[in-house]
Coordinates of N, CA and C in Angstrom, one line a residue:
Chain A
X24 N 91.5 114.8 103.4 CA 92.5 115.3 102.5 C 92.4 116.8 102.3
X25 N 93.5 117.7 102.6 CA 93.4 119.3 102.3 C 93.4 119.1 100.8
X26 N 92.7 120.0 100.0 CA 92.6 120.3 98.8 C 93.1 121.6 98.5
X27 N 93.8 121.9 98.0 CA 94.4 123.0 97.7 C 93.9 124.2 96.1
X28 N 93.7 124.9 96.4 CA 93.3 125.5 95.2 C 93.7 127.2 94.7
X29 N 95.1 126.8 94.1 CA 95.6 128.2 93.0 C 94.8 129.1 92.5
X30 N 95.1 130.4 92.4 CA 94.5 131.4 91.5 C 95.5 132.8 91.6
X31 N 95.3 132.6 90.2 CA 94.5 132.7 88.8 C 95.3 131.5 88.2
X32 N 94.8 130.9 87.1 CA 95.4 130.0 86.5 C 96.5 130.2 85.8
X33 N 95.9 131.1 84.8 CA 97.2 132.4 84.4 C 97.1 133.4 85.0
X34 N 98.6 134.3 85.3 CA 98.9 135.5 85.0 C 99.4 135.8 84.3
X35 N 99.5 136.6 83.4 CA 99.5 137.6 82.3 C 100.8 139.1 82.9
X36 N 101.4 138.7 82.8 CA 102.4 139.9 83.5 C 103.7 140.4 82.6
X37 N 104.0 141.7 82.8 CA 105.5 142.0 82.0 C 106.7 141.8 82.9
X38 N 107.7 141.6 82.2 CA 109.1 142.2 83.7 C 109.1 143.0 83.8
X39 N 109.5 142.9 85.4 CA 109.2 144.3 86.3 C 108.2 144.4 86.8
X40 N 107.2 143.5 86.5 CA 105.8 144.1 87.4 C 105.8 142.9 88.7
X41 N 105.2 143.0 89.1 CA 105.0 142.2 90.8 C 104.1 141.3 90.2
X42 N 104.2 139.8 90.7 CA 103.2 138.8 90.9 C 102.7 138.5 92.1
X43 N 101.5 138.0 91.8 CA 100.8 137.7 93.6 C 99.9 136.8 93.3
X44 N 100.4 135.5 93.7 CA 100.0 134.1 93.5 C 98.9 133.8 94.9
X45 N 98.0 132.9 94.6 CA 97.0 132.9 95.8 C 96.9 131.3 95.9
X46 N 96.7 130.5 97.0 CA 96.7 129.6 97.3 C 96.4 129.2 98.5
X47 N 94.5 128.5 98.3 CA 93.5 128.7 99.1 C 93.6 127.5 99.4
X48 N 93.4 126.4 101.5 CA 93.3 125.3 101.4 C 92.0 125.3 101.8
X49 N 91.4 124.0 101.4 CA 90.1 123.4 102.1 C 89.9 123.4 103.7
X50 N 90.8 123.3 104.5 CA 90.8 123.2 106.3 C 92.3 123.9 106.5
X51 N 92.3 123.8 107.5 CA 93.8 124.9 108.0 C 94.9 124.2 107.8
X52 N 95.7 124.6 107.7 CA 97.5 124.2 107.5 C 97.5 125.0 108.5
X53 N 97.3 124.2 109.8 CA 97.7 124.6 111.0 C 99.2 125.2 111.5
X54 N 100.0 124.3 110.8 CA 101.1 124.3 111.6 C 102.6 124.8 110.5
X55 N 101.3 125.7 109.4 CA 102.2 126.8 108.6 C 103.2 125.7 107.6
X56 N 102.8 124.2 107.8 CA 103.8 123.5 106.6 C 103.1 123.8 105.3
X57 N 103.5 125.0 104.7 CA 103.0 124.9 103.0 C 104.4 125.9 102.6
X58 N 104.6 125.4 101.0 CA 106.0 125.3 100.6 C 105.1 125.8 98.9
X59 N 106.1 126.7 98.1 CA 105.9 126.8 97.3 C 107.0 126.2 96.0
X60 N 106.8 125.5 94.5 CA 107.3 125.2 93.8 C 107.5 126.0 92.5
X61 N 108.6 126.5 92.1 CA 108.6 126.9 90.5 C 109.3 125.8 89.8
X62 N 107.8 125.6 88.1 CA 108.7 124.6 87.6 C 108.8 124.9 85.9
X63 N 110.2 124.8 85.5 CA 110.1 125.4 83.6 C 109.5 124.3 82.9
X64 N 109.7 124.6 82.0 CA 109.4 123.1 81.1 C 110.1 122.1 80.5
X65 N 110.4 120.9 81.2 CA 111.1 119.9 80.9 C 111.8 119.7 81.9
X66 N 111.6 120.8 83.2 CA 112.5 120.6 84.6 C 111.7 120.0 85.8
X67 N 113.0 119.1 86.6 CA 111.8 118.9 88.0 C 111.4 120.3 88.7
X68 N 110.5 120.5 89.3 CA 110.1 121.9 90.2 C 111.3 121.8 90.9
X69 N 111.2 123.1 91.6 CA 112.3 123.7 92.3 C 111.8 124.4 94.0
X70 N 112.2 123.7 94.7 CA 111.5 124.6 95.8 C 112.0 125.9 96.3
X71 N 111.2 127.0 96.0 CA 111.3 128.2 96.4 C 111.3 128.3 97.8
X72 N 110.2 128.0 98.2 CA 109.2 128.7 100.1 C 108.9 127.2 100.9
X73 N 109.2 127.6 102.2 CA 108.6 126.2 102.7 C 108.5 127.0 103.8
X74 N 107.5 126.3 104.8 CA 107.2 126.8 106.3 C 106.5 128.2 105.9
X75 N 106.0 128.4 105.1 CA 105.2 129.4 104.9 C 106.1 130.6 103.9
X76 N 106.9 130.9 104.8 CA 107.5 132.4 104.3 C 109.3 132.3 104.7
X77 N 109.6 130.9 104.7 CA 111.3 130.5 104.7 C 111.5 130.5 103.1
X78 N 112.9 131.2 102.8 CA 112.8 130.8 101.5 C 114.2 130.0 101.4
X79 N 113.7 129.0 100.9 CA 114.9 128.1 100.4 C 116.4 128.9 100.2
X80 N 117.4 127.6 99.9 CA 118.7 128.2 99.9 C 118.9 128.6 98.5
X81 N 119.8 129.5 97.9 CA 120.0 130.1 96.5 C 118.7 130.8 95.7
X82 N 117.6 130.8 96.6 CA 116.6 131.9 95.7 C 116.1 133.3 96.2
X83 N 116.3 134.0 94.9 CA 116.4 135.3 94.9 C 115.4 135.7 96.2
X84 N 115.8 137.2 96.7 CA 114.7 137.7 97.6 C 113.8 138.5 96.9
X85 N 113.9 138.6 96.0 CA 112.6 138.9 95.3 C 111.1 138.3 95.2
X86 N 111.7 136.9 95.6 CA 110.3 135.5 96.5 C 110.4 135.5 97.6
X87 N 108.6 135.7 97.7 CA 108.7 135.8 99.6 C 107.0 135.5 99.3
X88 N 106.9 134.8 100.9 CA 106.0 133.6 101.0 C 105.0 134.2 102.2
X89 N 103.7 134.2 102.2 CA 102.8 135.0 103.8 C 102.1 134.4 103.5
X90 N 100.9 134.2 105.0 CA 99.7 133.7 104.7 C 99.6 132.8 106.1
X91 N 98.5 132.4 106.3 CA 98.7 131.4 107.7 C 97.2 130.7 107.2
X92 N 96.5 129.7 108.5 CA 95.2 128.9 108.3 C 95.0 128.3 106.9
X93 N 94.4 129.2 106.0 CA 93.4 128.8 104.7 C 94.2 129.5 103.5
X94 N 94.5 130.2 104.0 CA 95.1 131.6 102.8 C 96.4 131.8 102.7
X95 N 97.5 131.7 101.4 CA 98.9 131.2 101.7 C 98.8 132.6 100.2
X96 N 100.0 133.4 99.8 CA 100.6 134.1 99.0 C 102.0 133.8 99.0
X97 N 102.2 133.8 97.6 CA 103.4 134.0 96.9 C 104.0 135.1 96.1
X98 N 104.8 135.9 96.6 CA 104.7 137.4 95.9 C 106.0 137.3 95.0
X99 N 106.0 138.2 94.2 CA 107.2 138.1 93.5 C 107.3 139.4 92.8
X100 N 108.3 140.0 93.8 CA 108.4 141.7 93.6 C 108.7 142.1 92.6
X101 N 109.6 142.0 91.4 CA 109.6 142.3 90.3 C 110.2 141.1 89.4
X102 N 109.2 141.0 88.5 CA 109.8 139.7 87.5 C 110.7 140.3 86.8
X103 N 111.5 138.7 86.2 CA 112.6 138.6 85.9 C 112.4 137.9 84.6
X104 N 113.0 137.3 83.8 CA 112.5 136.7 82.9 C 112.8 135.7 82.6
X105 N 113.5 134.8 83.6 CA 113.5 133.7 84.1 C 112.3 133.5 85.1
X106 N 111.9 134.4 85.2 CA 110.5 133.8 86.4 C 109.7 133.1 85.9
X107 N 109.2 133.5 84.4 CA 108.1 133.0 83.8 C 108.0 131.6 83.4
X108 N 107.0 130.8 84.6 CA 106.7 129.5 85.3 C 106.2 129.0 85.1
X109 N 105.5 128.1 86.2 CA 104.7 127.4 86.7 C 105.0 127.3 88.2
X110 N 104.1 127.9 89.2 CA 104.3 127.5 90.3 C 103.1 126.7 91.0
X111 N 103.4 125.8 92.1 CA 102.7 125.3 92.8 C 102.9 125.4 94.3
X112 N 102.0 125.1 94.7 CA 102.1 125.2 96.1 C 101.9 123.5 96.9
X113 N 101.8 123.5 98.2 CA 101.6 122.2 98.8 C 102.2 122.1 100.5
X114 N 100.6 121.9 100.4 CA 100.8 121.3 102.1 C 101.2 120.0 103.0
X115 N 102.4 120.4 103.8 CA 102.8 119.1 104.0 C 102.6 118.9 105.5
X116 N 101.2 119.6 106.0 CA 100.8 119.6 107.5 C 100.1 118.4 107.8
X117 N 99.4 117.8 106.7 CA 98.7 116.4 107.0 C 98.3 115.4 105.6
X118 N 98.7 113.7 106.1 CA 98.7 113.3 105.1 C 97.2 113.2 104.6
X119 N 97.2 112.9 103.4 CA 98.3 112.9 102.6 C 98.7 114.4 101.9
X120 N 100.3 114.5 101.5 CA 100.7 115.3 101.4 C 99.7 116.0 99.9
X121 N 99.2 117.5 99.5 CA 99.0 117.5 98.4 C 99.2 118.9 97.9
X122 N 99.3 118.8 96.2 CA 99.5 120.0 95.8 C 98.5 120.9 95.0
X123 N 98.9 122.5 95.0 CA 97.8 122.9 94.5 C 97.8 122.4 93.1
X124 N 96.6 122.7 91.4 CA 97.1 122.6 90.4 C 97.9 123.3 89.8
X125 N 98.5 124.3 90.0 CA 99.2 125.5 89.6 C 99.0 126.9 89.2
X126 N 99.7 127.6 89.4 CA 99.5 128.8 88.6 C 100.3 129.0 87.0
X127 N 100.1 129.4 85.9 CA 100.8 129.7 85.0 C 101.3 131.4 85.2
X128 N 102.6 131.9 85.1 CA 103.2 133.2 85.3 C 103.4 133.1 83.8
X129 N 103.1 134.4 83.0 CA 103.1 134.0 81.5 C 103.6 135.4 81.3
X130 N 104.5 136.0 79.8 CA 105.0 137.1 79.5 C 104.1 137.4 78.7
X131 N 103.5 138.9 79.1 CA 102.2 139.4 78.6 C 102.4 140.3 77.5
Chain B
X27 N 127.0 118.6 97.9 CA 125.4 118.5 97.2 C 125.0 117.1 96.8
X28 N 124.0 117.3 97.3 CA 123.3 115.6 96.9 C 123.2 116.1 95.5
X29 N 123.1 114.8 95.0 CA 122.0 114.2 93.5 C 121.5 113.2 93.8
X30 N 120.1 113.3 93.0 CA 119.4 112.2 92.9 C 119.3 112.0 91.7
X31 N 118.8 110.6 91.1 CA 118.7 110.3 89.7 C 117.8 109.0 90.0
X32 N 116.5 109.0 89.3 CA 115.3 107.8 88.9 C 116.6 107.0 87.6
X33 N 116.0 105.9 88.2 CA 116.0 104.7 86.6 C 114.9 103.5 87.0
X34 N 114.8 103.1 85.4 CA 114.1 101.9 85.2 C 113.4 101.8 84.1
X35 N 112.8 101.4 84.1 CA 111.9 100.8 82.3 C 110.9 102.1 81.7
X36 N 111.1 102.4 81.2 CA 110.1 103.4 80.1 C 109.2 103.1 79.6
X37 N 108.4 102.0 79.5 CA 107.3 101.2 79.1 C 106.9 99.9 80.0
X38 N 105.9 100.2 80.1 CA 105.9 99.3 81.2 C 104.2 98.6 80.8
X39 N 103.7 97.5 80.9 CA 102.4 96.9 80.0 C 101.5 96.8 81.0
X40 N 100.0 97.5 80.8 CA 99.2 97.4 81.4 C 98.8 96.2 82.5
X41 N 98.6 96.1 83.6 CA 98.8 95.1 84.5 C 99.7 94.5 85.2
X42 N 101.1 94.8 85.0 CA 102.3 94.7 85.2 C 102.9 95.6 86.5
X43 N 104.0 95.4 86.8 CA 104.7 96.2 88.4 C 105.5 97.3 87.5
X44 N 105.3 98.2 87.9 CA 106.4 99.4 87.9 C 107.3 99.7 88.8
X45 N 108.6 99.7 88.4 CA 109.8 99.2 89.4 C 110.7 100.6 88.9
X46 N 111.2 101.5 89.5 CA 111.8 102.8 89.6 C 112.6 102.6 91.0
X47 N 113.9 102.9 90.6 CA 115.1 102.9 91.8 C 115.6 104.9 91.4
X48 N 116.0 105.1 93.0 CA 116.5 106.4 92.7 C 118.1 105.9 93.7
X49 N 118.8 106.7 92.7 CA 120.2 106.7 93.2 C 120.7 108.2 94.0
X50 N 121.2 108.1 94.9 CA 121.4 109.4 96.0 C 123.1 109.0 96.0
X51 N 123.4 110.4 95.5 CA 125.0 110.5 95.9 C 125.0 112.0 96.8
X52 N 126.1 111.4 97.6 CA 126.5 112.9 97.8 C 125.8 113.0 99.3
X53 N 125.2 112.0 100.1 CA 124.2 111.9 100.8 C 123.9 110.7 101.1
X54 N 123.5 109.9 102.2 CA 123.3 108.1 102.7 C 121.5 108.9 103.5
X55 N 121.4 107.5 102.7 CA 119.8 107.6 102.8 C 119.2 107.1 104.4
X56 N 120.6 105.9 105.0 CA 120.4 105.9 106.1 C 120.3 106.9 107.3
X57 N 120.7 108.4 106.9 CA 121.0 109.4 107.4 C 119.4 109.5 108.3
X58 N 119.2 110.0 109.9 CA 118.2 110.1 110.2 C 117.4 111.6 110.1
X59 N 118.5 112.6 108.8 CA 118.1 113.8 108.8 C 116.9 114.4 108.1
X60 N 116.9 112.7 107.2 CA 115.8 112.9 105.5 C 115.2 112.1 105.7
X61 N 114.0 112.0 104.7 CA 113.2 111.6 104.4 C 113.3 111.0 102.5
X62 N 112.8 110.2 102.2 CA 113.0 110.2 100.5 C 112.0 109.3 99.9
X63 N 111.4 110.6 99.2 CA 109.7 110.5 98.6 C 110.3 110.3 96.9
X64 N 108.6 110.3 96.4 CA 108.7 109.8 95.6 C 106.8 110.5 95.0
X65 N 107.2 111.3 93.6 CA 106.2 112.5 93.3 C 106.0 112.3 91.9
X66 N 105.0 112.4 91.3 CA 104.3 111.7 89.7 C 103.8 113.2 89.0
X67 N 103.6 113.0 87.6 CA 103.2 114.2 87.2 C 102.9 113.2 86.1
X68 N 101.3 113.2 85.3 CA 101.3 113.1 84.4 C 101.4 114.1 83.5
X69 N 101.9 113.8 82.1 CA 102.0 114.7 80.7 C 101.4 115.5 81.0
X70 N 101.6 116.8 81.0 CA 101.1 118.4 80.9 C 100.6 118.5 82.1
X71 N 100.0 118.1 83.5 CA 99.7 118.3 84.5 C 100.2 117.9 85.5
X72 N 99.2 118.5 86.6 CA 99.9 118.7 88.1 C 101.0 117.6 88.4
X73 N 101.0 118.1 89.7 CA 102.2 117.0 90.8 C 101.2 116.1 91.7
X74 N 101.4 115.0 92.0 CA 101.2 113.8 92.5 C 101.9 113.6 93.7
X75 N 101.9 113.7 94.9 CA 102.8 112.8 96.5 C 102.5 111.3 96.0
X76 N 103.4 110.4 96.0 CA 102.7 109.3 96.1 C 103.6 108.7 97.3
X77 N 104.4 108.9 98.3 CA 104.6 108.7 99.4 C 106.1 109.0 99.6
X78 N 106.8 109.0 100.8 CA 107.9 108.6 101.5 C 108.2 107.6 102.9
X79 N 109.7 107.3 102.7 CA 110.2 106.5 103.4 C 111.3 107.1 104.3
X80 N 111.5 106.9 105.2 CA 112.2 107.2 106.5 C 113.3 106.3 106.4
X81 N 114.2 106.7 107.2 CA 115.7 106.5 107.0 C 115.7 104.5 107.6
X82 N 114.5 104.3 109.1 CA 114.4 103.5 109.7 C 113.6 102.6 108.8
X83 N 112.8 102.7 107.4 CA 112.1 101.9 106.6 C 110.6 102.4 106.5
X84 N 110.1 103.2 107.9 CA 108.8 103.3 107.6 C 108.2 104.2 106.8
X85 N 107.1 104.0 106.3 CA 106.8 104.7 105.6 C 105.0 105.3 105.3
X86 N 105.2 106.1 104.3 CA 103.8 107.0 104.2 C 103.2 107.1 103.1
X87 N 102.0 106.4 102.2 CA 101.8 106.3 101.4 C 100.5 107.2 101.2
X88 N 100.2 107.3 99.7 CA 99.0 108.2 99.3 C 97.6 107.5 99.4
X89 N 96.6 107.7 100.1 CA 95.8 106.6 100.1 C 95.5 106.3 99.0
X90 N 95.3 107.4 98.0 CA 94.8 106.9 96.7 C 95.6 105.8 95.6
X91 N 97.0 105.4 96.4 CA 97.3 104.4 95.7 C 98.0 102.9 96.6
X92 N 97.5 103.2 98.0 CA 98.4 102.7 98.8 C 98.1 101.3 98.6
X93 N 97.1 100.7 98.3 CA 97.1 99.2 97.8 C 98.2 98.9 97.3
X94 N 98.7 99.6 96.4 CA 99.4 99.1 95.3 C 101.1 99.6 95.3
X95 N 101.4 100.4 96.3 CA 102.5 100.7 96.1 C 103.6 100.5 97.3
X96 N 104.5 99.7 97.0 CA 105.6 99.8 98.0 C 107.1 100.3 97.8
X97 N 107.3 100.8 98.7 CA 108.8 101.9 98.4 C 109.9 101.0 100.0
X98 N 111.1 101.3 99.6 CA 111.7 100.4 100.1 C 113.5 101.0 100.1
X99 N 114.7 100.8 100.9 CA 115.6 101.2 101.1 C 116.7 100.4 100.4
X100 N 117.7 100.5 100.2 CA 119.3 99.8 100.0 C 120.2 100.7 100.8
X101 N 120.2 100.7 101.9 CA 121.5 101.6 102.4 C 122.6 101.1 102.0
X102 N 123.2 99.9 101.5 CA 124.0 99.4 101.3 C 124.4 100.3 100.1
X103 N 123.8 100.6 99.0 CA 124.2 101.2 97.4 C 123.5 102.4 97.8
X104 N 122.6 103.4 98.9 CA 122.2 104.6 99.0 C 121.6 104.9 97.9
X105 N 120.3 103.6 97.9 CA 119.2 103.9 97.1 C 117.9 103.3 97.6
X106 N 116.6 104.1 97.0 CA 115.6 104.2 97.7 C 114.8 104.1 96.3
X107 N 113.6 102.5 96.4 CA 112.7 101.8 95.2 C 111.6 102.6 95.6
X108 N 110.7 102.1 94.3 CA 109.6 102.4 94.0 C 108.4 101.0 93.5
X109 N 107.6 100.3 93.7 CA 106.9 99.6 93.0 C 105.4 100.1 93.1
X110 N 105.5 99.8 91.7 CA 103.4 99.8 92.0 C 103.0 98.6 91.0
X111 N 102.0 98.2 92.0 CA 101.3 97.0 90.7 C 100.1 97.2 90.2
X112 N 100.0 96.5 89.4 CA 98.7 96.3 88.7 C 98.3 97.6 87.7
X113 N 99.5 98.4 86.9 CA 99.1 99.6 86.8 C 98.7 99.7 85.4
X114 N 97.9 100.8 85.0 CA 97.0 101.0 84.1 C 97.2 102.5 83.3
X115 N 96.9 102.8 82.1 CA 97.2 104.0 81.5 C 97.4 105.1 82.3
X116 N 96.4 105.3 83.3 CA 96.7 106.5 84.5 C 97.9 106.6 85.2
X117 N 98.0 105.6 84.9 CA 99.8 105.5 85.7 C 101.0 106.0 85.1
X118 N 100.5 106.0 84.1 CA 101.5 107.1 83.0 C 102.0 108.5 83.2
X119 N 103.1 108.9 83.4 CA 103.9 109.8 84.5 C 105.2 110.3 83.9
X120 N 106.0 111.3 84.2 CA 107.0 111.0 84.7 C 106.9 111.1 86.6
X121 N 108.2 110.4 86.7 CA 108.4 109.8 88.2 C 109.6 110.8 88.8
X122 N 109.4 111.0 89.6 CA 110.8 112.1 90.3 C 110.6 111.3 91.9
X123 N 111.9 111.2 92.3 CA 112.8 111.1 93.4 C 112.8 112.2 94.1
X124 N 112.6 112.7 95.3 CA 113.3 113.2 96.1 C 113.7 113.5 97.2
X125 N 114.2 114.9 98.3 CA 114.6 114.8 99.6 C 113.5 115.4 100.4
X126 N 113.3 115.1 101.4 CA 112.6 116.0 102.4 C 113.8 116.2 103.6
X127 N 113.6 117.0 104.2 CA 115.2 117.2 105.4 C 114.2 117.4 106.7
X128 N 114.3 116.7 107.1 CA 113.6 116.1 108.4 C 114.0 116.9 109.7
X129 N 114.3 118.2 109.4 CA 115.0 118.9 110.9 C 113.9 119.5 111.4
X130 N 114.0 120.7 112.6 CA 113.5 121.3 113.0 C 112.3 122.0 112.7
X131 N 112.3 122.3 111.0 CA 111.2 122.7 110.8 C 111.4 121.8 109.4
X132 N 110.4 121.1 109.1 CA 110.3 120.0 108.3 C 110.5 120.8 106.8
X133 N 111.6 120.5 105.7 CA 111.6 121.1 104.5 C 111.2 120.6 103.5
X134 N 110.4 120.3 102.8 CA 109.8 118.9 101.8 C 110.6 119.7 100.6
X135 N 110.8 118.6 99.8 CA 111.1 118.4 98.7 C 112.2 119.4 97.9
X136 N 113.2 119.6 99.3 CA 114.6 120.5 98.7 C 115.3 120.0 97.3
X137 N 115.6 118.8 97.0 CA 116.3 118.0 96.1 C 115.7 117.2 95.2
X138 N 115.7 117.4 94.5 CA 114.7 116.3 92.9 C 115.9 115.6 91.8
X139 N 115.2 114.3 91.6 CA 116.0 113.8 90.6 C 115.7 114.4 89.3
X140 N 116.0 113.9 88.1 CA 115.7 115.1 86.9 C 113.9 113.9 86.7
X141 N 113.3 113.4 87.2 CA 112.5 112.2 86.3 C 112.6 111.8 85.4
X142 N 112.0 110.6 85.9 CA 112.0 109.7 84.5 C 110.5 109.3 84.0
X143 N 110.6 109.6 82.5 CA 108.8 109.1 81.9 C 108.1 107.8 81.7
X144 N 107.5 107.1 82.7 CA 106.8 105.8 82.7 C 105.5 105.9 81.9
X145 N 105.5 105.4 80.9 CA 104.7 105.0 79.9 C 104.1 103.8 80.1
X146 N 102.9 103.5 79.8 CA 101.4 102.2 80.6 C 101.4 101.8 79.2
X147 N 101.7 101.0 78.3 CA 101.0 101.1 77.0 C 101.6 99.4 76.6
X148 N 100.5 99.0 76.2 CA 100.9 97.2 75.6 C 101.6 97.2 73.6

């Protein structure tokens, strides 16, 4: 099983400033299937990123997705204040499918 | 646009089957484009896979619960079940529905139903 693991738990950020979400796997996501999720509170997640750095239909270009093997980023050029989250990540290269625990994006 | 939408019982008693149907409009499950999983979250934490099913019935379960869980089609009403048995306080969740789009470059989990909160409690 890939084990996936987010950092920082929190960030701590204002609008306007850039986020840079990290999401480290246990063995490679060879074949670049990792997808990123933002979720509010009381909502299902939403998929932002898939295939690494594809971003989903209807979300802003201000989310954009790099990283290949072990090492996957989620950047988010300047917040919004609908940004402030929960994101996850998750690889869907081998089963079983799994997700990171999350990042908290928090208004600092 | 598709929708999805979970139903079924909100309490459900320790040792008992948990039975969750998602309804797909807007979209036929028999379609060979998707895929349609099915993803757990207990209270205040992470997300859960706990498997999907293919348009032709087969399917992929989480090892961590695959004893116990079978997922299953209705093309006829373009809806796609959930069971688990034998389940116990950890099972306690909300449940979400959703799509995976099975093309070219595999998309997981484009479309979510709103979930629903399954409660373990006698």
């Amino acid at each position: 099983e890939i084990v996936l693991t987010q950092s920082p738990g929190t960030l701590s950020l204002s609008p306007g400033e850039r986020a840079t979400l990290s999401c480290r796997a246990s063995q490679s996501v060879s074949s670049n299937y990792l997808a990123w999720y933002q979720q509010k509170p009381g909502q299902a997640p939403r998929l932002l990123i898939y295939y690494t750095s594809h971003r989903a239909t209807g979300n802003p270009d201000r989310f954009s997705g790099s990283g290949s093997g072990t090492d996957f980023t989620l950047s988010i050029s300047r917040l919004e204040p609908e940004d402030f989250a929960v994101y996850y990540c998750q690889q869907y290269d081998s089963s079983p499918w799994t997700f990171g625990q999350g990042t908290k994006v928090e208004i600092k | 646009q598709v929708q999805l939408q979970e139903s079924g019982p909100g309490l459900v008693k320790p040792s008992e089957t948990l039975s969750l149907t998602c309804s797909v409009s807007g979209g036929s499950v028999s379609s060979a484009s998707y895929l349609w999983g099915w993803i757990r979250q207990p209270p205040g934490k992470g997300l859960e896979w706990i498997g999907h099913i293919y348009y032709s019935g087969r399917t992929s379960y989480n090892p961590s619960l695959k004893s116990r869980v079978t997922m299953s089609l209705d093309t006829s009403k373009d809806q796609f079940s959930l069971r688990v048995t034998s389940v116990t306080a950890a099972d306690t969740a909300i449940y979400y529905c959703a799509r995976v789009v099975a093309g070219y470059e595999l998309m997981p989990f484009d479309n979510w139903g709103q979930g629903t909160l399954v409660t373990v409690s006698s």
